[in-house]
Short mmCIF file of C-alpha atoms and ligand atoms in Angstrom, two decimals:
data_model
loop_
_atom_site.label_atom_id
_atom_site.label_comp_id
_atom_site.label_asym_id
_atom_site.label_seq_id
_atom_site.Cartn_x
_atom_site.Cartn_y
_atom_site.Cartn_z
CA UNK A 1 0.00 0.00 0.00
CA UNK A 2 1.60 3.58 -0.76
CA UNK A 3 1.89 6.32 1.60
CA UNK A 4 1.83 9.62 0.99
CA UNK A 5 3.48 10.98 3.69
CA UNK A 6 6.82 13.57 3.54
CA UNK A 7 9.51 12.16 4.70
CA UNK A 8 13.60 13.81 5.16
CA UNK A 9 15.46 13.26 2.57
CA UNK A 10 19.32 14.21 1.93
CA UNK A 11 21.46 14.35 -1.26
CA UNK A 12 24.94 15.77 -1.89
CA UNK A 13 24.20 19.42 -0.79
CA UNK A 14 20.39 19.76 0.22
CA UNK A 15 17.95 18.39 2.41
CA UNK A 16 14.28 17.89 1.24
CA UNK A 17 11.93 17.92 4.00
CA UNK A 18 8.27 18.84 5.51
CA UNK A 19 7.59 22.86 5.44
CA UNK A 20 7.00 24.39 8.64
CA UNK A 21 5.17 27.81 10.00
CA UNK A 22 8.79 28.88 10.49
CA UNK A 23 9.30 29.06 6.15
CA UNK A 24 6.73 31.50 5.67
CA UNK A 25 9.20 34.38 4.98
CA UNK A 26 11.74 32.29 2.97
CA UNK A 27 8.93 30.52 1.12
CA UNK A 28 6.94 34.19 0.55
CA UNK A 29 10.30 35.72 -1.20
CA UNK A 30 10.30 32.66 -3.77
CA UNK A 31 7.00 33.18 -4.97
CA UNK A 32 7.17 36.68 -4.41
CA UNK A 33 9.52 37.11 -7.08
CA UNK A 34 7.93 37.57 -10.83
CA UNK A 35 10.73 35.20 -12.54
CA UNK A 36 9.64 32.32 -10.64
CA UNK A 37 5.72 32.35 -11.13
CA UNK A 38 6.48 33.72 -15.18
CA UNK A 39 5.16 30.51 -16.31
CA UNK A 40 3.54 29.55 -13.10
CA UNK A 41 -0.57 29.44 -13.13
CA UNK A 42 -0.79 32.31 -10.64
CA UNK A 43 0.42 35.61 -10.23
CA UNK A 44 3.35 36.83 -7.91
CA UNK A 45 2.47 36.49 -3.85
CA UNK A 46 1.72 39.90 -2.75
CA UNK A 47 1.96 39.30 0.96
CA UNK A 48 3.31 36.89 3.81
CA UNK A 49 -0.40 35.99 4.34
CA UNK A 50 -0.15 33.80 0.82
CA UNK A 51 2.80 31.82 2.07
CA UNK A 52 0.85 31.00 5.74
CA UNK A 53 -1.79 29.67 3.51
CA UNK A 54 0.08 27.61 1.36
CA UNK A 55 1.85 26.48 4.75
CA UNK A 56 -1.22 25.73 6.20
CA UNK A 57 -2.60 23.50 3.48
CA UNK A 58 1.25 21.66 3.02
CA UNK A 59 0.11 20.96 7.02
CA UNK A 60 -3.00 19.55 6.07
CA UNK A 61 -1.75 16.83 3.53
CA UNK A 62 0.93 16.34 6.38
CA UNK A 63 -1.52 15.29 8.42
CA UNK A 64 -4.14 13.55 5.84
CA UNK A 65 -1.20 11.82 3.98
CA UNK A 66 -3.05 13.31 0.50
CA UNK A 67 0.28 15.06 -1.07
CA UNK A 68 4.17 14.64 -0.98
CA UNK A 69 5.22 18.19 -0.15
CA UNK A 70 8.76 19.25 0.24
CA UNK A 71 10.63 22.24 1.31
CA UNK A 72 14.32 22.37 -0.88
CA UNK A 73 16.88 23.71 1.84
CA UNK A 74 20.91 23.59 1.55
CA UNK A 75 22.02 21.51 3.70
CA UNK A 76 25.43 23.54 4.78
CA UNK A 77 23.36 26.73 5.83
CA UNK A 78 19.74 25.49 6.08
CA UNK A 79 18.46 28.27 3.46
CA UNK A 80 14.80 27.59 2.35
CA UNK A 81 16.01 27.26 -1.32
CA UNK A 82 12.46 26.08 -2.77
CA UNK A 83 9.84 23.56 -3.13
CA UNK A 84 9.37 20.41 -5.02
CA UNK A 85 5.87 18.95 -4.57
CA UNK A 86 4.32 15.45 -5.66
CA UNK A 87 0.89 15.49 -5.68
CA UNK A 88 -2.21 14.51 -7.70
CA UNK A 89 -2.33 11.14 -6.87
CA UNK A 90 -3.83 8.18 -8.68
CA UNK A 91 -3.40 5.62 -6.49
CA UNK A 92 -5.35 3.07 -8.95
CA UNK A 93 -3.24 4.17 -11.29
CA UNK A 94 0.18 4.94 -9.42
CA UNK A 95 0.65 8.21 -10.70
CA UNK A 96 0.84 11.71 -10.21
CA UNK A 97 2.16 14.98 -10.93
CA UNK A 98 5.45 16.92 -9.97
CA UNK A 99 5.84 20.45 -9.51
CA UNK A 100 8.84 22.50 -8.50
CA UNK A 101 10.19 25.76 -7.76
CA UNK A 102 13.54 27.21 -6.85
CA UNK A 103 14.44 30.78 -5.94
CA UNK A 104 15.57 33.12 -8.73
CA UNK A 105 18.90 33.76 -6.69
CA UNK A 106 20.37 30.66 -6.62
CA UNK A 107 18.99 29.15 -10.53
CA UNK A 108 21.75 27.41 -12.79
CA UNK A 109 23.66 25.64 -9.71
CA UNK A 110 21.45 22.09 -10.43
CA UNK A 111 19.67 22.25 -7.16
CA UNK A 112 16.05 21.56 -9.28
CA UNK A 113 17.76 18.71 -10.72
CA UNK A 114 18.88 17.18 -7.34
CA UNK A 115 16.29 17.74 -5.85
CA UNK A 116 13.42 16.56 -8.21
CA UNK A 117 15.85 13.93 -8.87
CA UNK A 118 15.63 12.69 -4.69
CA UNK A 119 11.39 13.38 -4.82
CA UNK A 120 11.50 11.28 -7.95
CA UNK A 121 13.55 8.20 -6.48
CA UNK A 122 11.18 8.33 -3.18
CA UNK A 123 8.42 8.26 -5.70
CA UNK A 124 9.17 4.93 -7.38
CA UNK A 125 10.98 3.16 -4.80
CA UNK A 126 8.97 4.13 -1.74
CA UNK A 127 5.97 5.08 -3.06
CA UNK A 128 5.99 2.55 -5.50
CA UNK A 129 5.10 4.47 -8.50
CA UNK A 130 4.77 3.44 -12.30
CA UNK A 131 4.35 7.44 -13.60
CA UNK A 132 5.26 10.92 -12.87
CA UNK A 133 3.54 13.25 -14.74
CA UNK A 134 4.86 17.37 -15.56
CA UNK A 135 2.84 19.94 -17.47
CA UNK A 136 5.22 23.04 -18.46
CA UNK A 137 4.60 25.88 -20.89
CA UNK A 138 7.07 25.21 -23.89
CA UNK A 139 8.96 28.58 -23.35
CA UNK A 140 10.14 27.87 -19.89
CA UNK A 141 13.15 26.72 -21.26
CA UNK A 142 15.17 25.72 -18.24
CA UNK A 143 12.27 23.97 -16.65
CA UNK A 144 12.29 21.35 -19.71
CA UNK A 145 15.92 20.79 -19.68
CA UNK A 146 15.50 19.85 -16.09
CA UNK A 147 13.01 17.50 -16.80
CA UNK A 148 14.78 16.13 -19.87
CA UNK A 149 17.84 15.64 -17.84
CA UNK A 150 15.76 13.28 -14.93
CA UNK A 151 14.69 11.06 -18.43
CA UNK A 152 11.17 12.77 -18.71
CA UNK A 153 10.20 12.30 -22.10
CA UNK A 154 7.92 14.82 -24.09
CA UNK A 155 4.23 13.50 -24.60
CA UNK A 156 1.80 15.98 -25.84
CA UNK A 157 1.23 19.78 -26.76
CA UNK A 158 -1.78 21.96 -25.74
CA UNK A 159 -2.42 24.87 -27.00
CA UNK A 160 -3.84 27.42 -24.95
CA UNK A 161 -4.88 25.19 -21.67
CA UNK A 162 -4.14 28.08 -18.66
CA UNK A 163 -5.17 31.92 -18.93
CA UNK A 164 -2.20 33.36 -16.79
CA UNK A 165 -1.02 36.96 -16.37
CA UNK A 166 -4.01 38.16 -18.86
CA UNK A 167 -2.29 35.91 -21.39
CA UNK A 168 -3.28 32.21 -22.90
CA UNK A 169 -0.20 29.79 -22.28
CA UNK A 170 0.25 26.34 -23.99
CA UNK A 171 1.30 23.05 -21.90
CA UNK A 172 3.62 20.84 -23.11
CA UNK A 173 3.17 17.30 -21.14
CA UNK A 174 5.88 15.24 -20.30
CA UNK A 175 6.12 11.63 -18.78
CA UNK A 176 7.66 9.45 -17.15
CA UNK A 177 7.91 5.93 -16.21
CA UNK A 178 9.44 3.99 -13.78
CA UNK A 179 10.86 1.47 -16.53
CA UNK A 180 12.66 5.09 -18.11
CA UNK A 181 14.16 6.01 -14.42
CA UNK A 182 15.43 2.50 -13.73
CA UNK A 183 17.29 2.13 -17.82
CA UNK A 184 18.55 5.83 -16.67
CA UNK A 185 20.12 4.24 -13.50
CA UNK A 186 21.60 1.37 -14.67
CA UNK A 187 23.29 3.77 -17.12
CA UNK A 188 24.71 6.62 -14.91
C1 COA B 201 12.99 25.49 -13.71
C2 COA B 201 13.82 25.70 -12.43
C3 COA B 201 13.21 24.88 -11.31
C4 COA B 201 15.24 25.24 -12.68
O1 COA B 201 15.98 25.36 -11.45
P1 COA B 201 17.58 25.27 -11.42
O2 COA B 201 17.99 24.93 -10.03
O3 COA B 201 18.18 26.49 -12.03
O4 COA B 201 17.82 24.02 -12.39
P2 COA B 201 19.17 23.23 -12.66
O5 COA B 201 20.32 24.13 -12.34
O6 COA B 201 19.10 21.90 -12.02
O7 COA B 201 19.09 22.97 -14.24
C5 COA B 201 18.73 24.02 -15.11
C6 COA B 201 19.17 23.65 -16.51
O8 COA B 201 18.50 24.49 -17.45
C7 COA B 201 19.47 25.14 -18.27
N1 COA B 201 18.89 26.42 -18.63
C8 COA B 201 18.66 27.47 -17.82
N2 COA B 201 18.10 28.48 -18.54
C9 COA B 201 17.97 28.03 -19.79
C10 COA B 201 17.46 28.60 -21.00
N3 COA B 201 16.95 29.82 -21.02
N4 COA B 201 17.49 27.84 -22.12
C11 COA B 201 17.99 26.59 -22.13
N5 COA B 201 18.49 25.99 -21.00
C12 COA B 201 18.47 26.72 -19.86
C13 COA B 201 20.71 25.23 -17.41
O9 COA B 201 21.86 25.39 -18.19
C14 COA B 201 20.66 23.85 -16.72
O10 COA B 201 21.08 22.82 -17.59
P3 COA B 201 22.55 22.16 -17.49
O11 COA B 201 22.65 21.55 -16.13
O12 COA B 201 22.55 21.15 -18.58
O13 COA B 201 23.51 23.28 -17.68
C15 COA B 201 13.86 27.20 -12.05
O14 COA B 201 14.25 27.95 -13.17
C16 COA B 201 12.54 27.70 -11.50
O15 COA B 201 12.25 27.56 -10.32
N6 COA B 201 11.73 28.32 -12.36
C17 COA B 201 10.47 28.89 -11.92
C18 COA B 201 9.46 27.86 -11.48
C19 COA B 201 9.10 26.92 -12.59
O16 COA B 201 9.09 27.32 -13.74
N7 COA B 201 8.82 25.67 -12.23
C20 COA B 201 8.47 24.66 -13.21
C21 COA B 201 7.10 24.76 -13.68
S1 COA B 201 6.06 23.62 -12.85
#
């Protein structure tokens, strides 16, 4: 039987673990910032408030075991560095969807990578999943390399599926399977 719950998890230089009422203000000046949420289905957070509330509800599917939610710190300082969720499940189907952030100031040093990269492995060995599902709009560049680098594979296009920022934004889908991320272990 899967669980849902969030557990610690460590890699080379971060720690992935539950959020807390003490991230509010590091988690409020990721999604404060316009660069992060530029392809994101909401607009920038405006006030600490949002971050409580997004706190509040991680809390909740702490306690109902309904989403995998993590906060992204380094693990030499403890910074709050950003968020990689699982959530969506399908337990039926053992599946769900992955979404991620990482704060503006510290992009291009393959913290997404490492950290998606732990979420995913908890995912199909612990969780035991078969499919991990990403929906990104095609010009957020970085965020498809990321994926493309963890052996997602691209599935679909849709044109105009969000209205964001006043603005209709296409989703490109990508996939993937537990059969990709075990050939892409054996091979590393
Ligand atoms: C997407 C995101 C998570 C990447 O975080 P990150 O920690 O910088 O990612 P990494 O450093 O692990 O990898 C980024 C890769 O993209 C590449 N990249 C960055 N900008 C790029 C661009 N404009 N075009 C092509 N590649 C780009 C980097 O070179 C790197 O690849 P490399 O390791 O082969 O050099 C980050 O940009 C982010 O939080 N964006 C806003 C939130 C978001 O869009 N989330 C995803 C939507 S659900």
């Amino acid at each position: 039987m899967s669980t849902y719950a969030t557990p610690v998890l460590t890699t080379e230089r971060l720690v992935l673990r539950p959020l807390t009422q003490h991230d509010a203000p590091a988690l409020f000046t990721v999604f404060a910032d316009p660069a992060v949420v530029r392809y994101w289905s909401a607009e920038p957070w405006t006030d600490i408030s949002f971050a409580e509330t997004a706190i509040a509800r991680a809390l909740e599917s702490y306690r109902d075991e309904t989403d995998i939610r993590f906060a992204v710190e380094l693990a030499d300082s403890g910074e709050l560095v950003g968020t990689v969720n699982l959530h969506h499940f399908f337990n039926q189907n053992r599946r769900c969807e992955l979404g991620y952030a990482i704060a503006s100031a510290h992009w291009g040093h393959g913290y997404a990578t490492e950290a998606i990269g732990a979420a995913l492995e908890h995912g199909f060995s612990a969780v035991d999943l078969n499919r991990i599902e990403a929906d990104i709009d095609p010009r957020n560049a970085a965020s498809a390399v990321v994926l493309e680098k963890l052996g997602f594979r691209k599935e679909g296009f849709m044109p105009q599926r969000w209205l964001v920022h006043g603005e209709y934004a296409d989703t490109v889908f990508y996939g993937l399977l537990r059969s990709y991320w075990d050939e892409r272990k054996r091979k590393i």
